PDB file of C-alpha atoms in Angstrom:
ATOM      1  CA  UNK A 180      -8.295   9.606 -11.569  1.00 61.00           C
ATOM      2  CA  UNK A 181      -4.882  11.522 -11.212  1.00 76.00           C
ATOM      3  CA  UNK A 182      -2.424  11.285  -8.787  1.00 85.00           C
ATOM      4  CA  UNK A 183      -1.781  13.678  -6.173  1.00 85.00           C
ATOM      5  CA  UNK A 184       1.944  13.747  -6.513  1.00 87.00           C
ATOM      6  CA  UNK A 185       3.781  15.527  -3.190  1.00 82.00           C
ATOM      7  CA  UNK A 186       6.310  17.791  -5.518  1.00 69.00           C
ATOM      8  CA  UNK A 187       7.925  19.927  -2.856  1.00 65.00           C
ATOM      9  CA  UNK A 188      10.134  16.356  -2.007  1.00 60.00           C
ATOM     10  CA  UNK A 189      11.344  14.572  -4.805  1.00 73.00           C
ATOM     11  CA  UNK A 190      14.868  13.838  -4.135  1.00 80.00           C
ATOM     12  CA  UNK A 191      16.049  13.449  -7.547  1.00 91.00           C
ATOM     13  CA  UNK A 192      15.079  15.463 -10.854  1.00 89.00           C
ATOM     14  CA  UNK A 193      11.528  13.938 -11.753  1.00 93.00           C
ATOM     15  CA  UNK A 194      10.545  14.622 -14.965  1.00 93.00           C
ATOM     16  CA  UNK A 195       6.280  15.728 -15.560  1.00 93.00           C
ATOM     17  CA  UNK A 196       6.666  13.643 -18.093  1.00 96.00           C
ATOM     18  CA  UNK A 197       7.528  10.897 -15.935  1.00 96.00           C
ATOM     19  CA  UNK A 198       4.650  11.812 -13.974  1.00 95.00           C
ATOM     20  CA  UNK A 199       2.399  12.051 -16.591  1.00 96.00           C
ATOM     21  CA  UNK A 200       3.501   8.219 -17.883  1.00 97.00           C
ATOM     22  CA  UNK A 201       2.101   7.035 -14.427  1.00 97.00           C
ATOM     23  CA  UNK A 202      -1.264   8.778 -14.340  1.00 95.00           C
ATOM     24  CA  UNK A 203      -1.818   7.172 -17.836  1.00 96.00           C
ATOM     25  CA  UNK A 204      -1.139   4.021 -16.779  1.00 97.00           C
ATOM     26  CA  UNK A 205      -3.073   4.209 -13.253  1.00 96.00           C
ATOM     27  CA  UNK A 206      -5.997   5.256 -15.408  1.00 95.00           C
ATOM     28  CA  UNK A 207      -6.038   2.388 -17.819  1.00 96.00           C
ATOM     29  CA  UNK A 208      -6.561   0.218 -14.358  1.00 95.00           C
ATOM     30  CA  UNK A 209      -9.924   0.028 -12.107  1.00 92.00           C
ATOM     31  CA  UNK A 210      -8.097   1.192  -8.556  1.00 94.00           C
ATOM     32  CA  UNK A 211      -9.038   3.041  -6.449  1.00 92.00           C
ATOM     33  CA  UNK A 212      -6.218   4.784  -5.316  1.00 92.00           C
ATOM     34  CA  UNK A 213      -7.972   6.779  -2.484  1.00 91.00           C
ATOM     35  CA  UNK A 214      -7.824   3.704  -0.441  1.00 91.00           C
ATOM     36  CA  UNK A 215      -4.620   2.675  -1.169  1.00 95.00           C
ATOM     37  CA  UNK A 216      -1.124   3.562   0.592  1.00 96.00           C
ATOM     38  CA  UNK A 217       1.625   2.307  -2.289  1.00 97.00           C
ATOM     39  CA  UNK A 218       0.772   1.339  -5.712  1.00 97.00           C
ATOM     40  CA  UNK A 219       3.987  -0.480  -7.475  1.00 98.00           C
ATOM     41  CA  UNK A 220       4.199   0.017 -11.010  1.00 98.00           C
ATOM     42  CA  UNK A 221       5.801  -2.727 -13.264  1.00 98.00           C
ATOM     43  CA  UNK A 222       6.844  -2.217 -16.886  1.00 98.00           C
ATOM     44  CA  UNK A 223       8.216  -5.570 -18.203  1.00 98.00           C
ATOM     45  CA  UNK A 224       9.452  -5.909 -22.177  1.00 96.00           C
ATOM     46  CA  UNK A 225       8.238  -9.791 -23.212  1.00 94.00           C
ATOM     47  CA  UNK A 226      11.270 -10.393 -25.560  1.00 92.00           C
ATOM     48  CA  UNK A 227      13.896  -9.385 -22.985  1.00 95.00           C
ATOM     49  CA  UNK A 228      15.655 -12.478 -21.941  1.00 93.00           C
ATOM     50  CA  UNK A 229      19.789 -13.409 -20.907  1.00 92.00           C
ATOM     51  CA  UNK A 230      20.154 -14.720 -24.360  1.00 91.00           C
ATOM     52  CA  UNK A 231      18.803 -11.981 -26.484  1.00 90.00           C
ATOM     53  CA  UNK A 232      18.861  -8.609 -24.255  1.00 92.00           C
ATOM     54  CA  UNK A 233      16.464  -5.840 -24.751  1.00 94.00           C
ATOM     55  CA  UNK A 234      15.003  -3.069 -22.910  1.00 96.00           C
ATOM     56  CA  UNK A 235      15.330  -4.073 -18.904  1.00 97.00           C
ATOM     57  CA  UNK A 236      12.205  -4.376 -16.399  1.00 98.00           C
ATOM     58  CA  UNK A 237      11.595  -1.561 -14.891  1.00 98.00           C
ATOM     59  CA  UNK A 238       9.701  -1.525 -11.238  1.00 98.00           C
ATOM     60  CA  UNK A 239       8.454   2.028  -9.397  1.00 98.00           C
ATOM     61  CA  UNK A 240       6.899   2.173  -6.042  1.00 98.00           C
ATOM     62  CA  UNK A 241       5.352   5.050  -4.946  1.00 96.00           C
ATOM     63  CA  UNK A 242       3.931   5.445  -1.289  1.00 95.00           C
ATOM     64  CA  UNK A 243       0.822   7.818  -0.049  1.00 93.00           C
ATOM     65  CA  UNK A 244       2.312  10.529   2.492  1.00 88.00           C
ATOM     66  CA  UNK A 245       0.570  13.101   4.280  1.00 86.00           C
ATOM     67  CA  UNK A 246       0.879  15.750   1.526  1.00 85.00           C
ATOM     68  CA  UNK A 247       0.406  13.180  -1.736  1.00 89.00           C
ATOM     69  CA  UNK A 248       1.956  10.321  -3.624  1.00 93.00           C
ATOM     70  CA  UNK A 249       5.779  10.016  -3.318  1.00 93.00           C
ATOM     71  CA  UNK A 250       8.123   8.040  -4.797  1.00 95.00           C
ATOM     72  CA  UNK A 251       9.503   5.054  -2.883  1.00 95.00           C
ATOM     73  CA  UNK A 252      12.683   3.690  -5.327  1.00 97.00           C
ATOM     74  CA  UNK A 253      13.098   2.918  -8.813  1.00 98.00           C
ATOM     75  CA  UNK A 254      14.575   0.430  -9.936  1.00 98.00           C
ATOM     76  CA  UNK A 255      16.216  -0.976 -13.356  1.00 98.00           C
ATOM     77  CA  UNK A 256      17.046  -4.496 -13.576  1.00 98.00           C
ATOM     78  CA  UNK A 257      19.113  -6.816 -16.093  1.00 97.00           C
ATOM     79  CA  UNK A 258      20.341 -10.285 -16.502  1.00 95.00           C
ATOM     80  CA  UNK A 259      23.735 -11.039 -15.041  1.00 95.00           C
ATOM     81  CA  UNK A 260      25.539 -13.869 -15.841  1.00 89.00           C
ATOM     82  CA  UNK A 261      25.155 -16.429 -18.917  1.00 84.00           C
ATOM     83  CA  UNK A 262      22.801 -19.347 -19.601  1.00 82.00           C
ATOM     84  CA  UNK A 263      21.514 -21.355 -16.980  1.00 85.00           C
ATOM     85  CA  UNK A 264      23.698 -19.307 -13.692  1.00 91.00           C
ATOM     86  CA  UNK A 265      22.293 -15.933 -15.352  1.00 93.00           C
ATOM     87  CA  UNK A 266      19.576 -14.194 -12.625  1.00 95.00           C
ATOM     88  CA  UNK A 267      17.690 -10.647 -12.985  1.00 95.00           C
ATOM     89  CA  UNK A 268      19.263  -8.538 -10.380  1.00 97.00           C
ATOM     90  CA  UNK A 269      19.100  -4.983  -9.687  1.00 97.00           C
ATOM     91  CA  UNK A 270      21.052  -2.485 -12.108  1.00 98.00           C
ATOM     92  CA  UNK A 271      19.971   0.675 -11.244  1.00 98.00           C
ATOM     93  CA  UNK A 272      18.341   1.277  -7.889  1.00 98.00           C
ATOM     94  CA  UNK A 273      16.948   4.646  -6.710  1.00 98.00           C
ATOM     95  CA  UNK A 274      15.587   4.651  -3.160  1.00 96.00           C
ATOM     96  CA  UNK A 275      14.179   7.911  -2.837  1.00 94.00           C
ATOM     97  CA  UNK A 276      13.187   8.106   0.638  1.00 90.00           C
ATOM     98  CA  UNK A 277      16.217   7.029   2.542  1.00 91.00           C
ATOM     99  CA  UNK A 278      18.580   8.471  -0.317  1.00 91.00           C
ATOM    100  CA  UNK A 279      20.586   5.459  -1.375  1.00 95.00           C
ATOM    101  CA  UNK A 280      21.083   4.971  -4.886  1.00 97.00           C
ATOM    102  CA  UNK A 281      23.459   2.168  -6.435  1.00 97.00           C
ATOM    103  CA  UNK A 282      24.348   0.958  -9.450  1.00 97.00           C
ATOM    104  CA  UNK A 283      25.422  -2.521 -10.120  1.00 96.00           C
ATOM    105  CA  UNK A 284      29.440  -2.637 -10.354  1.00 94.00           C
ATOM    106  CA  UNK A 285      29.963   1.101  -9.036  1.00 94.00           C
ATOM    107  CA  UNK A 286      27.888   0.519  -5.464  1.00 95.00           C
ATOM    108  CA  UNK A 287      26.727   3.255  -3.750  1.00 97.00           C
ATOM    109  CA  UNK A 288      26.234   6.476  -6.058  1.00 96.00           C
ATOM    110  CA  UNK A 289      27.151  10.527  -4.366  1.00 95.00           C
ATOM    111  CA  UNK A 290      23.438  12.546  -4.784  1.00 94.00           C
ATOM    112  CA  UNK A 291      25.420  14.396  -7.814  1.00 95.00           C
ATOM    113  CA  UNK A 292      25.996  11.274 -10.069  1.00 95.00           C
ATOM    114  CA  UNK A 293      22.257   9.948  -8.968  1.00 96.00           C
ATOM    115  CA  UNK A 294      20.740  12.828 -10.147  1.00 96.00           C
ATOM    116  CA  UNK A 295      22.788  13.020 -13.444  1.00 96.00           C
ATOM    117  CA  UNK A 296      22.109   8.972 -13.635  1.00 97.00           C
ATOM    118  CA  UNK A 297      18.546   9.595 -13.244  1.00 97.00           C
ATOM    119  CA  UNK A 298      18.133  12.182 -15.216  1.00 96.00           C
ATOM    120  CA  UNK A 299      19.552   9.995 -18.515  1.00 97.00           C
ATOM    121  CA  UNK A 300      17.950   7.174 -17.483  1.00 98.00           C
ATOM    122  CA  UNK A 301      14.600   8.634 -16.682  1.00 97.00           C
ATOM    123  CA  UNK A 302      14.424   9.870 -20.900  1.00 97.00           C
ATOM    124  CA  UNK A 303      15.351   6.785 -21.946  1.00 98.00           C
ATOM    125  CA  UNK A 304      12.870   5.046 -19.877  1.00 98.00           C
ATOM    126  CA  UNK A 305      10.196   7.418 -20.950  1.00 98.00           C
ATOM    127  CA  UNK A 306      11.332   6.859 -24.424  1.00 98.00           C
ATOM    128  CA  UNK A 307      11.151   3.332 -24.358  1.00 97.00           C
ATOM    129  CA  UNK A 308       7.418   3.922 -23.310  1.00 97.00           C
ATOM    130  CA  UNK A 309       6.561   6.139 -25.723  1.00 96.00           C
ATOM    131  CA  UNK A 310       7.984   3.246 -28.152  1.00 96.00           C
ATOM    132  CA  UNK A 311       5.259   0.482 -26.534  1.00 96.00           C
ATOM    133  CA  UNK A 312       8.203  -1.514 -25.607  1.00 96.00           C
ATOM    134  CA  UNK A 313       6.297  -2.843 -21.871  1.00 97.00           C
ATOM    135  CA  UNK A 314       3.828  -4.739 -20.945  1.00 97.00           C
ATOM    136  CA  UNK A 315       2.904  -2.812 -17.819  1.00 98.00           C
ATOM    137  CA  UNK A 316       1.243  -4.206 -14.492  1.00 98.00           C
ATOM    138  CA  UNK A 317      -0.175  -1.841 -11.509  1.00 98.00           C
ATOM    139  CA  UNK A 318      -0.834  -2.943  -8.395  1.00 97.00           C
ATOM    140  CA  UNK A 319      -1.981  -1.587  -4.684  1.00 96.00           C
ATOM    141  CA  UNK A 320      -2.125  -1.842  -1.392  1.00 94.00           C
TER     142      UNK A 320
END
Protein backbone atom coordinates (compact mmCIF):
# COMPACT_ATOMS: atom_id res chain seq x y z
CA UNK A 1 0.00 0.00 0.00
CA UNK A 2 1.19 3.61 -1.00
CA UNK A 3 0.64 6.66 0.56
CA UNK A 4 -1.62 9.23 -0.55
CA UNK A 5 0.69 12.13 -0.06
CA UNK A 6 -1.35 15.79 -0.13
CA UNK A 7 1.43 17.55 -2.59
CA UNK A 8 -0.28 20.85 -3.27
CA UNK A 9 1.02 21.80 0.70
CA UNK A 10 4.33 20.86 1.52
CA UNK A 11 5.89 23.78 3.07
CA UNK A 12 9.38 23.02 2.39
CA UNK A 13 11.07 21.40 -0.84
CA UNK A 14 10.16 17.56 -0.42
CA UNK A 15 12.06 15.50 -2.41
CA UNK A 16 9.95 12.14 -4.41
CA UNK A 17 12.65 10.55 -3.37
CA UNK A 18 11.98 11.30 0.09
CA UNK A 19 8.61 10.19 -0.55
CA UNK A 20 9.43 7.22 -2.14
CA UNK A 21 11.90 6.18 1.08
CA UNK A 22 8.59 6.23 3.18
CA UNK A 23 6.29 4.15 1.01
CA UNK A 24 9.15 1.51 1.09
CA UNK A 25 9.35 1.45 4.48
CA UNK A 26 5.40 1.58 5.25
CA UNK A 27 5.30 -1.43 2.97
CA UNK A 28 7.83 -3.59 4.70
CA UNK A 29 5.22 -3.16 7.85
CA UNK A 30 1.59 -4.92 8.24
CA UNK A 31 -0.51 -1.37 8.82
CA UNK A 32 -3.12 -0.52 7.74
CA UNK A 33 -2.85 2.91 7.07
CA UNK A 34 -6.53 3.50 5.98
CA UNK A 35 -7.44 3.50 9.56
CA UNK A 36 -4.86 5.41 10.81
CA UNK A 37 -4.54 9.38 11.28
CA UNK A 38 -0.43 9.84 11.87
CA UNK A 39 2.06 7.22 11.34
CA UNK A 40 5.65 8.38 12.93
CA UNK A 41 8.51 7.08 11.22
CA UNK A 42 11.80 6.38 13.18
CA UNK A 43 15.18 5.72 11.58
CA UNK A 44 17.72 5.06 14.40
CA UNK A 45 21.68 4.10 13.47
CA UNK A 46 22.68 1.27 16.41
CA UNK A 47 26.37 2.44 16.65
CA UNK A 48 25.53 6.12 17.15
CA UNK A 49 26.32 6.96 20.67
CA UNK A 50 27.97 10.48 22.65
CA UNK A 51 31.24 8.72 22.65
CA UNK A 52 31.62 7.59 19.12
CA UNK A 53 29.13 9.85 16.88
CA UNK A 54 27.61 8.63 13.73
CA UNK A 55 24.72 9.26 11.62
CA UNK A 56 21.89 11.04 14.07
CA UNK A 57 18.21 9.56 14.70
CA UNK A 58 16.06 10.74 12.57
CA UNK A 59 12.06 10.91 13.54
CA UNK A 60 9.13 11.99 10.75
CA UNK A 61 5.54 12.34 11.57
CA UNK A 62 3.18 12.59 9.06
CA UNK A 63 -0.64 13.27 9.79
CA UNK A 64 -3.86 12.15 7.52
CA UNK A 65 -5.67 15.49 6.25
CA UNK A 66 -8.62 15.80 4.25
CA UNK A 67 -6.80 15.70 0.87
CA UNK A 68 -3.88 12.90 1.93
CA UNK A 69 -0.89 12.28 4.13
CA UNK A 70 1.04 15.43 5.21
CA UNK A 71 3.95 15.96 6.89
CA UNK A 72 3.81 16.93 10.57
CA UNK A 73 7.83 17.91 11.49
CA UNK A 74 11.03 16.36 10.99
CA UNK A 75 13.28 16.17 13.12
CA UNK A 76 17.25 15.42 13.44
CA UNK A 77 18.64 14.77 16.72
CA UNK A 78 22.31 14.47 18.29
CA UNK A 79 24.06 14.07 21.52
CA UNK A 80 24.92 17.25 23.36
CA UNK A 81 27.17 17.35 25.98
CA UNK A 82 29.98 14.72 27.11
CA UNK A 83 29.86 11.47 29.10
CA UNK A 84 27.47 10.94 31.66
CA UNK A 85 25.59 14.96 31.39
CA UNK A 86 25.42 14.22 27.45
CA UNK A 87 21.35 13.88 26.37
CA UNK A 88 19.84 13.42 22.67
CA UNK A 89 18.16 16.65 21.98
CA UNK A 90 16.75 18.08 18.97
CA UNK A 91 19.24 19.41 16.15
CA UNK A 92 17.27 20.04 13.39
CA UNK A 93 13.53 20.48 13.78
CA UNK A 94 11.09 21.07 10.89
CA UNK A 95 7.48 21.61 11.94
CA UNK A 96 5.74 21.76 8.83
CA UNK A 97 2.35 22.63 9.75
CA UNK A 98 2.72 25.61 11.98
CA UNK A 99 6.02 26.70 10.04
CA UNK A 100 8.63 26.79 12.77
CA UNK A 101 11.84 25.40 12.01
CA UNK A 102 15.00 25.63 14.43
CA UNK A 103 18.18 24.53 14.59
CA UNK A 104 20.06 23.88 17.71
CA UNK A 105 22.49 27.00 18.46
CA UNK A 106 20.91 29.34 15.63
CA UNK A 107 17.01 29.11 17.09
CA UNK A 108 14.41 29.92 15.02
CA UNK A 109 15.30 29.57 11.14
CA UNK A 110 13.57 32.51 8.23
CA UNK A 111 11.43 30.00 5.57
CA UNK A 112 14.56 30.85 3.12
CA UNK A 113 17.37 29.18 5.25
CA UNK A 114 14.70 26.19 6.18
CA UNK A 115 14.20 25.41 2.85
CA UNK A 116 17.94 25.61 1.83
CA UNK A 117 18.59 23.56 5.33
CA UNK A 118 16.17 21.06 4.26
CA UNK A 119 16.98 20.71 1.10
CA UNK A 120 20.89 19.57 2.14
CA UNK A 121 19.78 17.76 4.80
CA UNK A 122 16.97 15.92 3.16
CA UNK A 123 20.01 14.24 0.45
CA UNK A 124 22.02 13.43 3.05
CA UNK A 125 19.36 11.77 4.94
CA UNK A 126 18.24 9.92 1.90
CA UNK A 127 21.78 9.04 1.34
CA UNK A 128 22.39 7.69 4.55
CA UNK A 129 19.36 5.35 3.72
CA UNK A 130 20.35 4.30 0.65
CA UNK A 131 23.71 3.32 2.66
CA UNK A 132 21.50 0.89 5.28
CA UNK A 133 22.81 3.02 7.98
CA UNK A 134 19.03 2.74 10.21
CA UNK A 135 17.33 0.50 11.84
CA UNK A 136 13.89 1.87 11.06
CA UNK A 137 10.59 1.58 13.25
CA UNK A 138 6.89 2.64 11.94
CA UNK A 139 4.26 3.17 13.97
CA UNK A 140 0.34 4.43 13.89
CA UNK A 141 -2.33 5.75 15.30
Amino acid sequence: MTIPFFRDGFALPVAQALLVLLNQEIAKTELNIERLTQLTFNFRNPGYSAEQGGVHPVEIRLIRGLDGWMFDYVTDFSYQGLGLDAELCKELDFNFLDGEHTMLGWGPLRLAEARELFDIWQSNFIAYCRLECFSVTVAGD
